[in-house]
PDB file of C-alpha atoms in Angstrom:
ATOM      1  CA  MET L   1       0.000   0.000   0.000  1.00 45.00           C
ATOM      2  CA  LYS L   2       2.818   2.388   0.838  1.00 45.00           C
ATOM      3  CA  ALA L   3       4.521   1.763  -2.513  1.00 46.00           C
ATOM      4  CA  ILE L   4       1.335   2.686  -4.350  1.00 43.00           C
ATOM      5  CA  THR L   5       0.958   5.836  -2.245  1.00 43.00           C
ATOM      6  CA  LEU L   6       4.583   6.876  -2.798  1.00 44.00           C
ATOM      7  CA  ALA L   7       4.588   6.346  -6.578  1.00 47.00           C
ATOM      8  CA  PRO L   8       2.566   9.517  -7.378  1.00 48.00           C
ATOM      9  CA  LEU L   9       4.656  11.490  -4.877  1.00 43.00           C
ATOM     10  CA  PHE L  10       7.848  10.256  -6.474  1.00 45.00           C
ATOM     11  CA  ALA L  11       6.549  11.024  -9.967  1.00 51.00           C
ATOM     12  CA  ALA L  12       5.748  14.604  -8.916  1.00 50.00           C
ATOM     13  CA  LEU L  13       9.109  15.066  -7.222  1.00 46.00           C
ATOM     14  CA  LEU L  14      11.009  13.433 -10.063  1.00 51.00           C
ATOM     15  CA  PHE L  15      10.023  16.314 -12.268  1.00 45.00           C
ATOM     16  CA  SER L  16      11.562  18.792  -9.819  1.00 46.00           C
ATOM     17  CA  ALA L  17      14.864  17.028  -9.122  1.00 48.00           C
ATOM     18  CA  CYS L  18      17.946  16.362 -11.200  1.00 53.00           C
ATOM     19  CA  LYS L  19      20.465  13.568 -11.132  1.00 47.00           C
ATOM     20  CA  ASN L  20      23.827  14.932 -12.288  1.00 44.00           C
ATOM     21  CA  THR L  21      25.480  11.970 -13.969  1.00 41.00           C
ATOM     22  CA  GLN L  22      28.444  13.945 -15.272  1.00 40.00           C
ATOM     23  CA  GLY L  23      29.568  15.587 -12.024  1.00 37.00           C
ATOM     24  CA  ASP L  24      29.595  19.062 -13.613  1.00 36.00           C
ATOM     25  CA  SER L  25      27.224  21.576 -12.076  1.00 34.00           C
ATOM     26  CA  SER L  26      28.716  24.635 -13.779  1.00 32.00           C
ATOM     27  CA  HIS L  27      26.450  24.612 -16.858  1.00 33.00           C
ATOM     28  CA  GLU L  28      24.769  28.006 -17.045  1.00 40.00           C
ATOM     29  CA  GLY L  29      22.278  27.792 -19.891  1.00 49.00           C
ATOM     30  CA  ALA L  30      20.717  25.913 -22.723  1.00 58.00           C
ATOM     31  CA  THR L  31      23.097  24.548 -25.281  1.00 55.00           C
ATOM     32  CA  SER L  32      23.071  22.609 -28.450  1.00 53.00           C
ATOM     33  CA  ARG L  33      25.869  20.494 -29.856  1.00 47.00           C
ATOM     34  CA  PRO L  34      26.166  18.347 -32.943  1.00 48.00           C
ATOM     35  CA  ALA L  35      25.563  14.663 -32.220  1.00 47.00           C
ATOM     36  CA  SER L  36      29.186  13.976 -33.234  1.00 47.00           C
ATOM     37  CA  GLN L  37      30.590  16.410 -30.653  1.00 47.00           C
ATOM     38  CA  PRO L  38      31.420  14.763 -27.296  1.00 47.00           C
ATOM     39  CA  ALA L  39      29.512  16.056 -24.271  1.00 48.00           C
ATOM     40  CA  SER L  40      32.851  16.989 -22.666  1.00 44.00           C
ATOM     41  CA  GLN L  41      33.340  19.766 -25.247  1.00 42.00           C
ATOM     42  CA  PRO L  42      31.634  23.128 -24.718  1.00 43.00           C
ATOM     43  CA  ALA L  43      28.489  23.690 -26.750  1.00 46.00           C
ATOM     44  CA  ALA L  44      27.274  26.861 -28.386  1.00 53.00           C
ATOM     45  CA  LYS L  45      24.181  28.718 -27.201  1.00 72.00           C
ATOM     46  CA  ALA L  46      21.145  27.733 -29.272  1.00 82.00           C
ATOM     47  CA  ALA L  47      20.368  30.376 -31.921  1.00 87.00           C
ATOM     48  CA  TRP L  48      16.869  31.736 -32.528  1.00 90.00           C
ATOM     49  CA  MET L  49      15.163  30.881 -35.837  1.00 90.00           C
ATOM     50  CA  THR L  50      11.684  31.495 -37.252  1.00 90.00           C
ATOM     51  CA  ASP L  51       9.143  29.334 -39.050  1.00 88.00           C
ATOM     52  CA  ALA L  52       5.394  29.617 -39.772  1.00 87.00           C
ATOM     53  CA  ASP L  53       4.625  28.812 -36.116  1.00 88.00           C
ATOM     54  CA  GLY L  54       6.931  31.479 -34.650  1.00 91.00           C
ATOM     55  CA  ARG L  55      10.406  31.962 -33.183  1.00 93.00           C
ATOM     56  CA  TYR L  56      12.159  28.862 -31.882  1.00 94.00           C
ATOM     57  CA  GLN L  57      15.447  27.365 -30.770  1.00 93.00           C
ATOM     58  CA  VAL L  58      16.805  23.925 -31.639  1.00 94.00           C
ATOM     59  CA  PHE L  59      18.663  21.806 -29.099  1.00 94.00           C
ATOM     60  CA  GLY L  60      20.550  18.615 -29.853  1.00 94.00           C
ATOM     61  CA  ALA L  61      20.435  17.059 -33.304  1.00 91.00           C
ATOM     62  CA  GLY L  62      17.239  18.898 -34.222  1.00 89.00           C
ATOM     63  CA  LEU L  63      14.244  17.158 -35.736  1.00 91.00           C
ATOM     64  CA  THR L  64      14.748  14.252 -38.107  1.00 84.00           C
ATOM     65  CA  ALA L  65      13.550  14.103 -41.688  1.00 74.00           C
ATOM     66  CA  PRO L  66      11.371  12.475 -42.698  1.00 80.00           C
ATOM     67  CA  ALA L  67       9.334  13.066 -39.586  1.00 82.00           C
ATOM     68  CA  PRO L  68       8.496  10.001 -37.524  1.00 84.00           C
ATOM     69  CA  GLU L  69       4.901   9.321 -36.430  1.00 88.00           C
ATOM     70  CA  GLY L  70       3.595  12.229 -34.354  1.00 91.00           C
ATOM     71  CA  VAL L  71       1.760  12.160 -31.029  1.00 95.00           C
ATOM     72  CA  ALA L  72       0.751  14.666 -28.368  1.00 96.00           C
ATOM     73  CA  ALA L  73       2.528  14.299 -25.005  1.00 96.00           C
ATOM     74  CA  ALA L  74      -0.777  13.901 -23.125  1.00 95.00           C
ATOM     75  CA  GLU L  75      -1.835  11.067 -25.468  1.00 95.00           C
ATOM     76  CA  LEU L  76       1.565   9.417 -25.114  1.00 96.00           C
ATOM     77  CA  ALA L  77       1.409   9.499 -21.312  1.00 95.00           C
ATOM     78  CA  LYS L  78      -2.128   8.117 -21.313  1.00 95.00           C
ATOM     79  CA  ASN L  79      -1.317   5.219 -23.677  1.00 95.00           C
ATOM     80  CA  ILE L  80       2.386   4.558 -23.060  1.00 95.00           C
ATOM     81  CA  GLN L  81       2.146   0.815 -23.843  1.00 95.00           C
ATOM     82  CA  LYS L  82       0.800   1.574 -27.330  1.00 95.00           C
ATOM     83  CA  TYR L  83       3.943   3.567 -28.174  1.00 95.00           C
ATOM     84  CA  GLU L  84       6.583   1.591 -26.237  1.00 95.00           C
ATOM     85  CA  GLY L  85       9.855   1.268 -28.184  1.00 95.00           C
ATOM     86  CA  LYS L  86       8.796   3.547 -31.051  1.00 94.00           C
ATOM     87  CA  THR L  87      10.672   6.593 -32.277  1.00 94.00           C
ATOM     88  CA  LEU L  88       8.112   9.396 -32.328  1.00 95.00           C
ATOM     89  CA  ARG L  89       7.774  13.125 -32.869  1.00 96.00           C
ATOM     90  CA  VAL L  90       6.125  14.399 -29.693  1.00 96.00           C
ATOM     91  CA  THR L  91       4.433  17.780 -29.226  1.00 96.00           C
ATOM     92  CA  GLY L  92       3.432  19.425 -25.986  1.00 96.00           C
ATOM     93  CA  THR L  93       4.012  22.177 -23.485  1.00 96.00           C
ATOM     94  CA  VAL L  94       6.933  22.332 -21.075  1.00 92.00           C
ATOM     95  CA  THR L  95       5.710  22.076 -17.486  1.00 85.00           C
ATOM     96  CA  SER L  96       9.173  22.076 -15.850  1.00 80.00           C
ATOM     97  CA  THR L  97      12.871  21.688 -16.538  1.00 81.00           C
ATOM     98  CA  CYS L  98      15.874  20.668 -14.468  1.00 77.00           C
ATOM     99  CA  ALA L  99      16.797  23.756 -12.471  1.00 73.00           C
ATOM    100  CA  LYS L 100      20.391  22.603 -12.008  1.00 72.00           C
ATOM    101  CA  LYS L 101      21.495  22.014 -15.613  1.00 78.00           C
ATOM    102  CA  GLY L 102      18.521  21.823 -17.969  1.00 83.00           C
ATOM    103  CA  CYS L 103      19.304  18.120 -18.428  1.00 82.00           C
ATOM    104  CA  TRP L 104      15.642  17.041 -18.500  1.00 82.00           C
ATOM    105  CA  MET L 105      12.204  18.481 -19.080  1.00 86.00           C
ATOM    106  CA  ASN L 106       8.692  17.498 -18.181  1.00 84.00           C
ATOM    107  CA  VAL L 107       6.187  17.915 -21.032  1.00 93.00           C
ATOM    108  CA  GLY L 108       2.404  17.633 -21.003  1.00 93.00           C
ATOM    109  CA  GLY L 109      -0.705  18.957 -22.661  1.00 90.00           C
ATOM    110  CA  GLU L 110      -1.409  22.687 -22.751  1.00 85.00           C
ATOM    111  CA  ASP L 111      -3.348  22.250 -19.506  1.00 83.00           C
ATOM    112  CA  GLY L 112      -0.413  20.381 -17.897  1.00 74.00           C
ATOM    113  CA  SER L 113      -2.084  16.985 -18.176  1.00 83.00           C
ATOM    114  CA  GLY L 114      -0.406  13.761 -19.212  1.00 87.00           C
ATOM    115  CA  ARG L 115       3.170  14.491 -18.257  1.00 85.00           C
ATOM    116  CA  VAL L 116       6.113  12.774 -19.963  1.00 92.00           C
ATOM    117  CA  PHE L 117       9.625  12.822 -18.514  1.00 87.00           C
ATOM    118  CA  VAL L 118      12.208  13.694 -21.210  1.00 92.00           C
ATOM    119  CA  ARG L 119      15.984  13.286 -21.034  1.00 91.00           C
ATOM    120  CA  PHE L 120      18.506  14.055 -23.751  1.00 94.00           C
ATOM    121  CA  GLN L 121      20.507  11.440 -25.632  1.00 95.00           C
ATOM    122  CA  ASP L 122      24.048  10.870 -24.377  1.00 94.00           C
ATOM    123  CA  TYR L 123      23.659  13.834 -21.991  1.00 91.00           C
ATOM    124  CA  GLY L 124      24.675  15.705 -25.145  1.00 93.00           C
ATOM    125  CA  PHE L 125      22.543  18.843 -24.888  1.00 94.00           C
ATOM    126  CA  PHE L 126      20.476  20.875 -22.453  1.00 92.00           C
ATOM    127  CA  VAL L 127      17.370  23.067 -22.503  1.00 91.00           C
ATOM    128  CA  PRO L 128      16.829  26.330 -20.592  1.00 90.00           C
ATOM    129  CA  LYS L 129      16.875  25.937 -16.819  1.00 82.00           C
ATOM    130  CA  LYS L 130      14.476  28.854 -16.376  1.00 82.00           C
ATOM    131  CA  GLY L 131      11.714  30.380 -18.453  1.00 87.00           C
ATOM    132  CA  ALA L 132      10.807  27.273 -20.465  1.00 89.00           C
ATOM    133  CA  GLU L 133       7.578  26.536 -18.588  1.00 88.00           C
ATOM    134  CA  GLY L 134       4.563  27.095 -20.815  1.00 93.00           C
ATOM    135  CA  ARG L 135       6.606  27.020 -24.037  1.00 95.00           C
ATOM    136  CA  LYS L 136       5.520  24.756 -26.912  1.00 96.00           C
ATOM    137  CA  VAL L 137       8.006  22.014 -27.805  1.00 96.00           C
ATOM    138  CA  VAL L 138       8.390  19.443 -30.547  1.00 96.00           C
ATOM    139  CA  PHE L 139      10.937  16.664 -30.069  1.00 96.00           C
ATOM    140  CA  ASP L 140      11.971  13.354 -31.551  1.00 96.00           C
ATOM    141  CA  GLY L 141      12.883  10.393 -29.402  1.00 95.00           C
ATOM    142  CA  VAL L 142      12.422   6.815 -28.340  1.00 96.00           C
ATOM    143  CA  VAL L 143       9.486   6.116 -26.038  1.00 96.00           C
ATOM    144  CA  SER L 144       9.501   3.813 -23.022  1.00 96.00           C
ATOM    145  CA  GLU L 145       7.991   3.405 -19.618  1.00 95.00           C
ATOM    146  CA  LYS L 146      11.011   4.072 -17.420  1.00 92.00           C
ATOM    147  CA  THR L 147      11.321   2.137 -14.198  1.00 92.00           C
ATOM    148  CA  PHE L 148      13.382   3.882 -11.559  1.00 84.00           C
ATOM    149  CA  SER L 149      14.953   1.538  -9.029  1.00 92.00           C
ATOM    150  CA  ILE L 150      14.402   1.970  -5.322  1.00 92.00           C
ATOM    151  CA  GLU L 151      17.845   3.605  -5.116  1.00 93.00           C
ATOM    152  CA  GLU L 152      17.100   5.997  -7.997  1.00 81.00           C
ATOM    153  CA  THR L 153      13.715   6.822  -6.511  1.00 73.00           C
ATOM    154  CA  ARG L 154      15.337   7.588  -3.181  1.00 80.00           C
ATOM    155  CA  HIS L 155      18.015   9.658  -4.912  1.00 73.00           C
ATOM    156  CA  TYR L 156      15.424  11.855  -6.681  1.00 61.00           C
ATOM    157  CA  LEU L 157      13.397  12.269  -3.500  1.00 58.00           C
ATOM    158  CA  GLU L 158      16.557  13.241  -1.616  1.00 64.00           C
ATOM    159  CA  ASP L 159      17.487  15.700  -4.388  1.00 56.00           C
ATOM    160  CA  ALA L 160      14.026  17.193  -3.957  1.00 48.00           C
ATOM    161  CA  GLY L 161      14.630  17.524  -0.208  1.00 53.00           C
ATOM    162  CA  ASP L 162      12.061  14.936   0.901  1.00 62.00           C
ATOM    163  CA  LEU L 163      14.249  12.741   3.101  1.00 81.00           C
ATOM    164  CA  GLU L 164      11.290  11.222   4.965  1.00 93.00           C
ATOM    165  CA  ALA L 165       9.613  10.021   1.756  1.00 80.00           C
ATOM    166  CA  ALA L 166      12.956   8.680   0.514  1.00 84.00           C
ATOM    167  CA  LYS L 167      13.235   6.508   3.629  1.00 94.00           C
ATOM    168  CA  LYS L 168       9.768   5.040   2.961  1.00 95.00           C
ATOM    169  CA  VAL L 169      10.393   3.905  -0.631  1.00 91.00           C
ATOM    170  CA  THR L 170       9.844   0.160  -0.901  1.00 95.00           C
ATOM    171  CA  ALA L 171       9.221  -0.346  -4.627  1.00 94.00           C
ATOM    172  CA  PRO L 172      10.453   0.943  -7.983  1.00 93.00           C
ATOM    173  CA  SER L 173       8.509   3.764  -9.681  1.00 84.00           C
ATOM    174  CA  LYS L 174       7.381   3.945 -13.313  1.00 90.00           C
ATOM    175  CA  VAL L 175       6.964   7.068 -15.465  1.00 86.00           C
ATOM    176  CA  PRO L 176       6.294   7.719 -19.187  1.00 94.00           C
ATOM    177  CA  PHE L 177       9.734   8.488 -20.645  1.00 95.00           C
ATOM    178  CA  VAL L 178      11.312   9.734 -23.885  1.00 96.00           C
ATOM    179  CA  MET L 179      15.031   9.754 -24.694  1.00 96.00           C
ATOM    180  CA  ALA L 180      15.118  12.729 -27.065  1.00 97.00           C
ATOM    181  CA  THR L 181      17.642  13.240 -29.847  1.00 96.00           C
ATOM    182  CA  GLY L 182      16.563  16.785 -30.624  1.00 95.00           C
ATOM    183  CA  VAL L 183      14.180  19.473 -29.375  1.00 96.00           C
ATOM    184  CA  LYS L 184      12.538  22.426 -31.115  1.00 96.00           C
ATOM    185  CA  MET L 185      11.367  24.903 -28.433  1.00 96.00           C
ATOM    186  CA  TYR L 186       9.201  27.878 -29.348  1.00 96.00           C
ATOM    187  CA  ALA L 187       9.430  31.297 -27.712  1.00 94.00           C
ATOM    188  CA  ALA L 188       7.014  32.122 -24.920  1.00 89.00           C
ATOM    189  CA  ASN L 189       3.733  33.640 -26.085  1.00 76.00           C
TER     190      ASN L 189
END
């Protein structure tokens, strides 16, 4: 019973905590690097561009052509098993980003529903740490239902400052997950 009660708490806190797997906390903004450039090399700030939908920035490898099957983030979260293992083009609205490095983002519907946890391939690029909430995004990536181990769950809860909840974790947690290769993020309205 406790594991079921803690799963939603963990999922909420997961989207507000960051696991720094590279040991570098000095990153100060969103960056984009070519897929061939190692993550250890500095990346350039993402430039602003414009298309029919407005001003945007591209992070990572950009969007692939031809476009893979498209799906809204809320639909993806609701029916994760239907899309498991597929490479998709996902659209949605940023609800939060990693405040430490911009190494993940949480994306849902315009109303914040149906959240999907998004990380970036090979830790190779980052999105803005601040000011991304409410911005429209389009990204390509591989879909899965990510299972976080008890240790990972505890780590994220500890990162979020909830030491008591971390002590009570007794089961892994599952969240809708996308490993993105590229992100197109539109300017705030």
